[in-house]
Amino acid sequence: MTTQDYDWNSRSPEVQADQIAAYDEMRAKCPVAHDEYMGYSLFKNEDIQFALAHPEIFSNAVSTRHIAVPNGMDRPEHTPFRAINDKYFTDERLAEFEPKIRRVVRQLVEELPRGEEVEIMEDFAKLYAMRVTNAFMGWPDSVEKPLLDWMEKNRLATLKRDREEMGKIALEFDGYIRELLDARREAPADQDVTAELLHDTVKLDGAEARTMTDEEIVSLIRNWTVGELSTISAIVGVIVNFFGENPEEADRLRKAPEYIGHAVEEILRLQDPLVTNRRVTTQEVEVGGRTIPAGCPVTINWTSANRDEDAFEDAHTYKPERSQKNNLTYGAGIHVCPGAPLARLELRILVEELLAGTSSIKVRSTENAQFPVAGYSSVKAVIR
Ligand code: HEM
């Protein structure tokens, strides 16, 4: 196939310069669009809901080279690994964790310099995401710097699509996590989440229950941390910018913090912190009036799904009171985000503390992030 045969180029500088505008345009122009990098991209909310409701046609087993626990798995293998995920994000566990999140964000808000320009992404958003992850996993502060550096290297290699470099970087991550596992081999399950994962068991069809292999635990932890670090840091930047642009809404929420939860859902809908996830078709399928052959890569575009005019009235306007019935920020179906309760808690507390600890947020400049990252690569703000 030559480039002329494709419907678009998801890697073009125009798309990278403003992902949201580009996906809005594609949704109107070519709602199921084929290109070299993403395969068939689905842009319409309805088409994406169809794909999510049919995991037997839109398989998550997109890579034969690497395991991805649980996101790269289909049923029945997915089910026991998914059950392990779900047990870590219950209301009881999160209620216990809440004070730690508040401590982390309160300290970061207090430390934000007042009245001078601050780079929110580096000095606030990434640190918040990293520190909450560390606290959740039970990791020491010393992993903060290597993991932040690792995130940046991973982002650059993914952007360049440098497979060899991505492989090397993945191994580096494995090394850090294996060290953290080694330090806990003899530890009781209740020491911390990382130790508990070493004791968890899976029971696959027809086999005895067993503990997870190191490879499975490392993959699961990668799914949690990489997912959390990139999405949470992206959305923190988006939220700060949102309050910079909408000071009256910041003041309303300062006075009525009980509405913060709704506000956060709506901010995420408008600027989704996760751009895409992948699938592969197991059979020929018609979606959005187009036939996708069997064995083809498919990309679910969450950013576009949440801004679809057919799924949300006045879709591009901030309306925190609206119904979020079609909101796909956290996905849907069997792969729906297990970490959503933690993400919602982190973001509610972040906004509560940020608004309570400041009287004004002025944003001087932003730079859009490039795929695969959403939101901004830079948000320069003056906080008072
Ligand atoms: C604002 C933050 C977050 C957003 C927007 C988000 C979004 C999503 C979405 C859309 C999916 C579905 C993927 C698919 O269908 O292929 C997903 C899956 C997943 N998320 Fe999140 N997520 C967030 C935070 C988190 C956190 C904090 C964790 C864990 C600590 C987490 C762990 C996972 C895992 C393990 C999966 C795979 C589930 C499966 O395949 O069964 N996410 N997330």
Short mmCIF file of C-alpha atoms and ligand atoms in Angstrom, two decimals:
data_model
loop_
_atom_site.label_atom_id
_atom_site.label_comp_id
_atom_site.label_asym_id
_atom_site.label_seq_id
_atom_site.Cartn_x
_atom_site.Cartn_y
_atom_site.Cartn_z
CA MET A 1 0.00 0.00 0.00
CA THR A 2 1.28 3.49 -0.73
CA THR A 3 0.60 6.51 1.48
CA GLN A 4 -1.96 7.78 -1.10
CA ASP A 5 -4.11 4.70 -0.43
CA TYR A 6 -4.55 5.67 3.21
CA ASP A 7 -7.30 7.95 4.54
CA TRP A 8 -4.99 10.02 6.73
CA ASN A 9 -1.62 10.07 8.44
CA SER A 10 -1.95 9.93 12.21
CA ARG A 11 1.75 10.82 12.54
CA SER A 12 1.65 14.00 10.45
CA PRO A 13 2.91 17.25 11.99
CA GLU A 14 -0.61 18.73 11.67
CA VAL A 15 -2.11 15.95 13.80
CA GLN A 16 0.71 16.19 16.32
CA ALA A 17 0.36 19.98 16.56
CA ASP A 18 -3.24 19.77 17.76
CA GLN A 19 -4.51 16.26 18.34
CA ILE A 20 -7.98 17.28 19.53
CA ALA A 21 -8.70 19.44 16.47
CA ALA A 22 -7.35 16.72 14.17
CA TYR A 23 -9.53 13.97 15.67
CA ASP A 24 -12.60 16.26 15.66
CA GLU A 25 -11.98 16.81 11.97
CA MET A 26 -11.48 13.11 11.20
CA ARG A 27 -14.68 12.18 13.06
CA ALA A 28 -16.64 14.46 10.72
CA LYS A 29 -14.73 13.58 7.56
CA CYS A 30 -13.94 9.87 7.84
CA PRO A 31 -15.24 8.26 11.04
CA VAL A 32 -13.53 4.91 10.37
CA ALA A 33 -10.17 5.88 8.91
CA HIS A 34 -7.32 3.69 7.76
CA ASP A 35 -3.67 4.63 8.11
CA GLU A 36 -0.35 2.89 8.35
CA TYR A 37 0.43 3.54 12.00
CA MET A 38 -2.96 3.02 13.67
CA GLY A 39 -4.70 0.61 11.29
CA TYR A 40 -8.43 1.37 11.34
CA SER A 41 -9.12 4.24 13.74
CA LEU A 42 -12.62 4.42 15.18
CA PHE A 43 -13.66 8.01 15.93
CA LYS A 44 -17.42 7.75 16.59
CA ASN A 45 -18.70 7.08 20.11
CA GLU A 46 -21.31 4.62 18.82
CA ASP A 47 -18.79 2.61 16.79
CA ILE A 48 -16.42 2.46 19.75
CA GLN A 49 -19.22 1.29 22.05
CA PHE A 50 -19.95 -1.45 19.48
CA ALA A 51 -16.30 -2.56 19.48
CA LEU A 52 -16.15 -2.57 23.30
CA ALA A 53 -19.32 -4.66 23.47
CA HIS A 54 -17.78 -7.27 21.13
CA PRO A 55 -14.41 -8.30 22.55
CA GLU A 56 -14.72 -11.59 20.64
CA ILE A 57 -14.41 -9.60 17.38
CA PHE A 58 -12.15 -6.80 18.60
CA SER A 59 -9.44 -8.74 20.40
CA ASN A 60 -7.00 -7.19 22.88
CA ALA A 61 -4.31 -9.75 22.02
CA VAL A 62 -2.53 -7.28 19.75
CA SER A 63 1.02 -8.43 20.42
CA THR A 64 2.39 -11.95 20.08
CA ARG A 65 5.80 -10.81 21.32
CA HIS A 66 5.01 -9.43 24.77
CA ILE A 67 2.50 -10.33 27.45
CA ALA A 68 0.40 -7.46 28.77
CA VAL A 69 -1.43 -8.26 32.00
CA PRO A 70 -4.40 -7.79 31.78
CA ASN A 71 -4.85 -5.34 28.89
CA GLY A 72 -3.39 -7.53 26.15
CA MET A 73 -5.48 -10.55 27.11
CA ASP A 74 -8.80 -11.94 25.90
CA ARG A 75 -11.23 -14.18 27.75
CA PRO A 76 -10.91 -16.71 29.32
CA GLU A 77 -7.28 -15.85 30.21
CA HIS A 78 -8.20 -12.23 30.99
CA THR A 79 -10.77 -13.11 33.69
CA PRO A 80 -8.54 -14.37 36.57
CA PHE A 81 -5.91 -11.68 35.96
CA ARG A 82 -8.61 -9.05 35.88
CA ALA A 83 -9.99 -10.34 39.21
CA ILE A 84 -6.58 -9.68 40.79
CA ASN A 85 -6.67 -6.10 39.47
CA ASP A 86 -10.14 -5.41 40.79
CA LYS A 87 -9.36 -6.45 44.34
CA TYR A 88 -6.87 -3.55 44.74
CA PHE A 89 -9.31 -0.74 43.93
CA THR A 90 -12.21 -1.44 46.29
CA ASP A 91 -13.93 1.34 48.29
CA GLU A 92 -12.42 0.05 51.55
CA ARG A 93 -8.85 0.08 50.24
CA LEU A 94 -9.26 3.50 48.69
CA ALA A 95 -10.81 4.96 51.85
CA GLU A 96 -7.73 3.80 53.72
CA PHE A 97 -5.42 5.28 51.07
CA GLU A 98 -7.20 8.66 50.82
CA PRO A 99 -5.28 10.46 53.63
CA LYS A 100 -1.96 9.57 51.95
CA ILE A 101 -3.10 11.10 48.65
CA ARG A 102 -4.19 14.25 50.49
CA ARG A 103 -0.84 14.54 52.23
CA VAL A 104 1.03 14.25 48.91
CA VAL A 105 -1.02 16.90 47.12
CA ARG A 106 -1.19 19.28 50.08
CA GLN A 107 2.59 19.32 50.30
CA LEU A 108 2.98 19.86 46.55
CA VAL A 109 0.45 22.73 46.56
CA GLU A 110 2.18 24.33 49.55
CA GLU A 111 5.53 24.08 47.79
CA LEU A 112 4.34 25.69 44.56
CA PRO A 113 6.13 29.05 44.36
CA ARG A 114 3.67 31.95 44.66
CA GLY A 115 3.65 34.93 42.31
CA GLU A 116 6.32 33.62 39.94
CA GLU A 117 6.16 31.44 36.85
CA VAL A 118 6.15 27.70 37.48
CA GLU A 119 6.29 24.80 35.01
CA ILE A 120 3.28 22.80 36.10
CA MET A 121 4.09 19.62 34.14
CA GLU A 122 7.59 19.11 35.55
CA ASP A 123 7.22 20.64 38.99
CA PHE A 124 3.73 19.56 39.92
CA ALA A 125 1.82 17.19 37.60
CA LYS A 126 4.47 14.50 37.12
CA LEU A 127 5.53 14.64 40.76
CA TYR A 128 1.95 14.23 41.93
CA ALA A 129 1.33 11.20 39.68
CA MET A 130 4.65 9.63 40.68
CA ARG A 131 4.29 10.18 44.43
CA VAL A 132 0.76 8.76 44.55
CA THR A 133 1.91 5.72 42.57
CA ASN A 134 4.85 5.19 44.91
CA ALA A 135 2.67 5.52 47.98
CA PHE A 136 0.10 3.12 46.52
CA MET A 137 2.69 0.47 45.62
CA GLY A 138 4.69 0.87 48.84
CA TRP A 139 7.86 1.95 46.99
CA PRO A 140 10.70 4.06 48.46
CA ASP A 141 11.22 7.71 47.40
CA SER A 142 14.49 6.65 45.72
CA VAL A 143 12.60 5.16 42.74
CA GLU A 144 11.00 8.54 41.95
CA LYS A 145 13.84 9.95 39.86
CA PRO A 146 14.69 6.81 37.82
CA LEU A 147 11.02 6.18 37.06
CA LEU A 148 10.42 9.79 35.97
CA ASP A 149 13.47 9.59 33.69
CA TRP A 150 12.22 6.25 32.40
CA MET A 151 8.80 7.71 31.57
CA GLU A 152 10.39 10.41 29.45
CA LYS A 153 12.63 7.95 27.59
CA ASN A 154 9.65 5.68 26.98
CA ARG A 155 7.62 8.59 25.63
CA LEU A 156 10.36 9.60 23.19
CA ALA A 157 10.94 6.04 21.94
CA THR A 158 7.19 5.43 21.47
CA LEU A 159 6.91 8.69 19.57
CA LYS A 160 9.80 7.72 17.28
CA ARG A 161 8.35 4.22 17.01
CA ASP A 162 11.83 2.94 17.66
CA ARG A 163 11.11 -0.74 18.38
CA GLU A 164 14.67 -1.61 19.40
CA GLU A 165 14.86 1.32 21.81
CA MET A 166 11.38 0.55 23.18
CA GLY A 167 12.49 -3.05 23.85
CA LYS A 168 15.59 -1.81 25.73
CA ILE A 169 13.53 0.66 27.75
CA ALA A 170 10.98 -2.02 28.64
CA LEU A 171 13.84 -4.19 29.95
CA GLU A 172 15.09 -1.29 32.04
CA PHE A 173 11.65 -0.96 33.64
CA ASP A 174 11.58 -4.73 34.27
CA GLY A 175 14.93 -4.37 36.06
CA TYR A 176 13.60 -1.73 38.49
CA ILE A 177 10.47 -3.71 39.25
CA ARG A 178 12.31 -7.01 39.68
CA GLU A 179 14.57 -5.33 42.26
CA LEU A 180 11.47 -4.16 44.15
CA LEU A 181 10.08 -7.72 43.97
CA ASP A 182 13.40 -9.24 45.12
CA ALA A 183 13.33 -7.00 48.18
CA ARG A 184 9.97 -8.55 49.10
CA ARG A 185 10.40 -12.27 48.36
CA GLU A 186 10.12 -13.22 52.03
CA ALA A 187 7.77 -10.39 53.02
CA PRO A 188 4.26 -11.05 54.33
CA ALA A 189 1.38 -10.20 51.94
CA ASP A 190 0.19 -7.35 54.14
CA GLN A 191 3.50 -5.44 53.98
CA ASP A 192 2.44 -3.47 50.90
CA VAL A 193 0.69 -3.84 47.54
CA THR A 194 3.89 -5.01 45.78
CA ALA A 195 4.41 -7.77 48.36
CA GLU A 196 0.75 -8.76 48.13
CA LEU A 197 1.02 -9.26 44.36
CA LEU A 198 3.69 -11.92 45.01
CA HIS A 199 1.12 -13.88 47.03
CA ASP A 200 -1.88 -13.50 44.71
CA THR A 201 -2.97 -16.57 42.78
CA VAL A 202 -4.53 -17.11 39.36
CA LYS A 203 -6.48 -20.14 38.26
CA LEU A 204 -6.53 -20.62 34.53
CA ASP A 205 -9.02 -23.05 32.92
CA GLY A 206 -8.15 -26.65 33.72
CA ALA A 207 -5.04 -25.78 35.74
CA GLU A 208 -4.21 -25.62 39.44
CA ALA A 209 -4.25 -22.22 41.12
CA ARG A 210 -0.73 -20.74 41.12
CA THR A 211 1.08 -17.56 42.06
CA MET A 212 1.92 -15.21 39.21
CA THR A 213 5.27 -15.46 37.46
CA ASP A 214 7.65 -12.51 37.80
CA GLU A 215 7.00 -11.71 34.14
CA GLU A 216 3.25 -11.49 34.80
CA ILE A 217 3.67 -9.33 37.92
CA VAL A 218 6.09 -6.98 36.16
CA SER A 219 3.67 -6.65 33.25
CA LEU A 220 0.74 -5.97 35.58
CA ILE A 221 2.73 -3.35 37.46
CA ARG A 222 3.76 -1.79 34.15
CA ASN A 223 0.09 -1.63 33.15
CA TRP A 224 -0.76 0.13 36.43
CA THR A 225 2.13 2.53 36.67
CA VAL A 226 2.61 3.51 33.05
CA GLY A 227 -1.18 3.90 32.74
CA GLU A 228 -1.42 5.96 35.86
CA LEU A 229 1.67 8.14 35.46
CA SER A 230 0.93 9.30 31.94
CA THR A 231 -2.83 9.78 32.33
CA ILE A 232 -2.76 11.44 35.74
CA SER A 233 0.10 13.79 34.90
CA ALA A 234 -1.59 14.74 31.60
CA ILE A 235 -4.89 15.50 33.26
CA VAL A 236 -3.32 17.52 36.08
CA GLY A 237 -1.87 19.85 33.43
CA VAL A 238 -5.25 20.02 31.69
CA ILE A 239 -7.03 20.80 34.97
CA VAL A 240 -4.61 23.60 35.92
CA ASN A 241 -4.99 25.11 32.45
CA PHE A 242 -8.77 24.76 32.67
CA PHE A 243 -8.89 26.78 35.91
CA GLY A 244 -6.53 29.32 34.38
CA GLU A 245 -8.98 29.78 31.51
CA ASN A 246 -12.11 29.57 33.69
CA PRO A 247 -11.41 31.50 36.91
CA GLU A 248 -15.13 31.94 37.64
CA GLU A 249 -15.56 28.14 37.64
CA ALA A 250 -12.57 27.82 39.97
CA ASP A 251 -14.26 30.29 42.34
CA ARG A 252 -17.61 28.49 42.11
CA LEU A 253 -15.93 25.20 43.06
CA ARG A 254 -13.94 26.87 45.86
CA LYS A 255 -17.30 27.84 47.36
CA ALA A 256 -19.07 24.57 46.50
CA PRO A 257 -16.48 21.76 46.52
CA GLU A 258 -19.26 19.16 46.43
CA TYR A 259 -19.48 19.80 42.66
CA ILE A 260 -15.82 19.01 42.04
CA GLY A 261 -16.51 15.36 41.10
CA HIS A 262 -18.88 16.39 38.27
CA ALA A 263 -16.48 19.07 37.08
CA VAL A 264 -13.62 16.59 36.84
CA GLU A 265 -15.68 14.11 34.77
CA GLU A 266 -16.56 16.88 32.33
CA ILE A 267 -13.00 18.23 32.05
CA LEU A 268 -11.78 14.70 31.29
CA ARG A 269 -14.53 14.25 28.69
CA LEU A 270 -13.45 17.38 26.83
CA GLN A 271 -9.71 16.63 27.00
CA ASP A 272 -9.24 12.91 27.53
CA PRO A 273 -5.91 12.06 29.18
CA LEU A 274 -5.68 8.78 27.26
CA VAL A 275 -5.72 9.09 23.48
CA THR A 276 -6.02 5.54 22.19
CA ASN A 277 -6.01 1.80 22.83
CA ARG A 278 -5.49 -0.97 20.34
CA ARG A 279 -7.46 -3.99 19.14
CA VAL A 280 -7.12 -6.55 16.35
CA THR A 281 -10.09 -7.99 14.44
CA THR A 282 -10.66 -11.75 14.73
CA GLN A 283 -13.05 -11.80 11.76
CA GLU A 284 -14.30 -9.51 9.02
CA VAL A 285 -16.61 -6.93 10.54
CA GLU A 286 -18.68 -3.98 9.40
CA VAL A 287 -18.45 -0.92 11.56
CA GLY A 288 -19.57 2.62 10.81
CA GLY A 289 -20.52 1.51 7.28
CA ARG A 290 -17.03 0.23 6.51
CA THR A 291 -15.79 -3.34 6.23
CA ILE A 292 -12.67 -4.13 8.22
CA PRO A 293 -11.03 -7.42 7.19
CA ALA A 294 -10.01 -10.10 9.72
CA GLY A 295 -6.60 -9.72 11.38
CA CYS A 296 -6.46 -5.93 11.05
CA PRO A 297 -5.21 -3.55 13.73
CA VAL A 298 -7.91 -1.22 15.04
CA THR A 299 -7.39 1.89 17.18
CA ILE A 300 -10.01 3.14 19.60
CA ASN A 301 -9.76 6.91 19.79
CA TRP A 302 -11.06 7.86 23.25
CA THR A 303 -10.38 11.58 22.74
CA SER A 304 -12.72 11.61 19.78
CA ALA A 305 -15.39 9.33 21.31
CA ASN A 306 -15.89 11.78 24.16
CA ARG A 307 -16.31 14.81 21.90
CA ASP A 308 -18.76 13.21 19.49
CA GLU A 309 -21.66 15.59 18.71
CA ASP A 310 -23.99 12.59 18.25
CA ALA A 311 -23.27 11.32 21.75
CA PHE A 312 -23.27 14.63 23.66
CA GLU A 313 -25.41 17.70 23.10
CA ASP A 314 -23.31 20.80 22.64
CA ALA A 315 -20.38 18.41 22.82
CA HIS A 316 -17.55 20.93 22.86
CA THR A 317 -18.96 23.05 25.67
CA TYR A 318 -18.15 22.54 29.36
CA LYS A 319 -21.38 21.56 31.12
CA PRO A 320 -20.58 19.83 34.38
CA GLU A 321 -24.23 19.08 35.11
CA ARG A 322 -24.72 17.04 31.90
CA SER A 323 -25.34 13.28 31.81
CA GLN A 324 -22.08 11.38 31.37
CA LYS A 325 -23.86 8.26 30.10
CA ASN A 326 -21.77 8.07 26.92
CA ASN A 327 -18.54 9.21 28.55
CA LEU A 328 -15.85 6.66 27.66
CA THR A 329 -12.92 8.20 29.54
CA TYR A 330 -12.43 4.98 31.49
CA GLY A 331 -13.55 2.66 28.69
CA ALA A 332 -16.42 0.15 28.92
CA GLY A 333 -16.98 -3.60 28.74
CA ILE A 334 -14.60 -6.24 30.04
CA HIS A 335 -11.50 -4.01 29.87
CA VAL A 336 -13.11 -1.01 31.59
CA CYS A 337 -10.44 0.72 33.67
CA PRO A 338 -10.04 -1.08 37.03
CA GLY A 339 -8.07 1.93 38.33
CA ALA A 340 -10.95 4.37 37.67
CA PRO A 341 -11.97 4.59 41.35
CA LEU A 342 -8.38 5.48 42.28
CA ALA A 343 -8.08 7.96 39.40
CA ARG A 344 -11.37 9.66 40.39
CA LEU A 345 -10.26 9.89 44.02
CA GLU A 346 -6.82 11.28 43.07
CA LEU A 347 -8.37 13.92 40.83
CA ARG A 348 -11.08 14.98 43.24
CA ILE A 349 -8.55 15.43 46.05
CA LEU A 350 -6.16 17.20 43.71
CA VAL A 351 -8.80 19.77 42.75
CA GLU A 352 -10.03 20.17 46.34
CA GLU A 353 -6.53 20.90 47.61
CA LEU A 354 -5.42 22.97 44.62
CA LEU A 355 -8.44 25.27 44.86
CA ALA A 356 -8.39 25.45 48.67
CA GLY A 357 -4.68 26.27 48.70
CA THR A 358 -4.72 29.01 46.02
CA SER A 359 -6.65 32.20 45.33
CA SER A 360 -5.75 32.58 41.67
CA ILE A 361 -4.25 30.52 38.83
CA LYS A 362 -3.03 32.38 35.75
CA VAL A 363 -1.68 30.40 32.81
CA ARG A 364 0.94 32.20 30.73
CA SER A 365 1.52 29.60 28.01
CA THR A 366 0.91 25.99 27.05
CA GLU A 367 2.43 23.60 24.53
CA ASN A 368 0.39 20.70 23.23
CA ALA A 369 1.69 17.21 23.95
CA GLN A 370 2.34 14.87 21.05
CA PHE A 371 0.88 11.39 20.61
CA PRO A 372 0.86 9.04 22.51
CA VAL A 373 0.61 11.62 25.30
CA ALA A 374 -2.51 13.78 25.72
CA GLY A 375 -2.88 17.26 27.17
CA TYR A 376 0.19 19.50 27.35
CA SER A 377 3.93 19.02 27.39
CA SER A 378 4.25 22.41 29.09
CA VAL A 379 1.92 24.57 31.20
CA LYS A 380 3.53 27.71 32.55
CA ALA A 381 1.44 29.29 35.27
CA VAL A 382 1.58 31.89 38.03
CA ILE A 383 -0.13 30.76 41.21
CA ARG A 384 -1.23 32.93 44.13
C1 HEM B 1 -7.41 9.44 34.53
C2 HEM B 1 -6.75 8.30 34.60
C3 HEM B 1 -7.06 7.07 33.78
C4 HEM B 1 -7.70 6.95 32.58
C5 HEM B 1 -8.28 8.03 31.71
C6 HEM B 1 -7.73 5.53 32.26
C7 HEM B 1 -8.35 5.01 31.14
C8 HEM B 1 -8.43 3.66 30.85
C9 HEM B 1 -9.15 3.09 29.72
C10 HEM B 1 -9.90 3.88 28.67
C11 HEM B 1 -9.01 1.75 29.78
C12 HEM B 1 -9.60 0.72 28.80
C13 HEM B 1 -8.54 0.23 27.85
C14 HEM B 1 -9.06 -0.69 26.77
O1 HEM B 1 -10.27 -0.88 26.63
O2 HEM B 1 -8.20 -1.23 26.05
C15 HEM B 1 -8.17 1.45 30.92
C16 HEM B 1 -7.76 0.20 31.28
C17 HEM B 1 -6.91 -0.05 32.33
N1 HEM B 1 -6.49 0.86 33.28
FE1 HEM B 1 -6.88 2.82 33.33
N2 HEM B 1 -7.10 4.84 33.25
C18 HEM B 1 -6.69 5.73 34.21
C19 HEM B 1 -6.04 5.44 35.39
C20 HEM B 1 -5.67 4.19 35.78
C21 HEM B 1 -5.06 3.87 37.04
C22 HEM B 1 -4.83 4.85 38.16
C23 HEM B 1 -4.78 2.53 37.00
C24 HEM B 1 -4.14 1.64 38.05
C25 HEM B 1 -3.42 2.05 39.05
C26 HEM B 1 -5.24 2.01 35.73
C27 HEM B 1 -5.11 0.70 35.31
C28 HEM B 1 -5.69 0.19 34.18
C29 HEM B 1 -5.58 -1.23 33.77
C30 HEM B 1 -4.80 -2.32 34.50
C31 HEM B 1 -6.34 -1.36 32.60
C32 HEM B 1 -6.54 -2.63 31.78
C33 HEM B 1 -7.82 -3.32 32.21
C34 HEM B 1 -8.17 -4.56 31.42
O3 HEM B 1 -7.65 -4.76 30.33
O4 HEM B 1 -9.00 -5.34 31.91
N3 HEM B 1 -5.78 3.05 35.01
N4 HEM B 1 -7.85 2.64 31.56
#
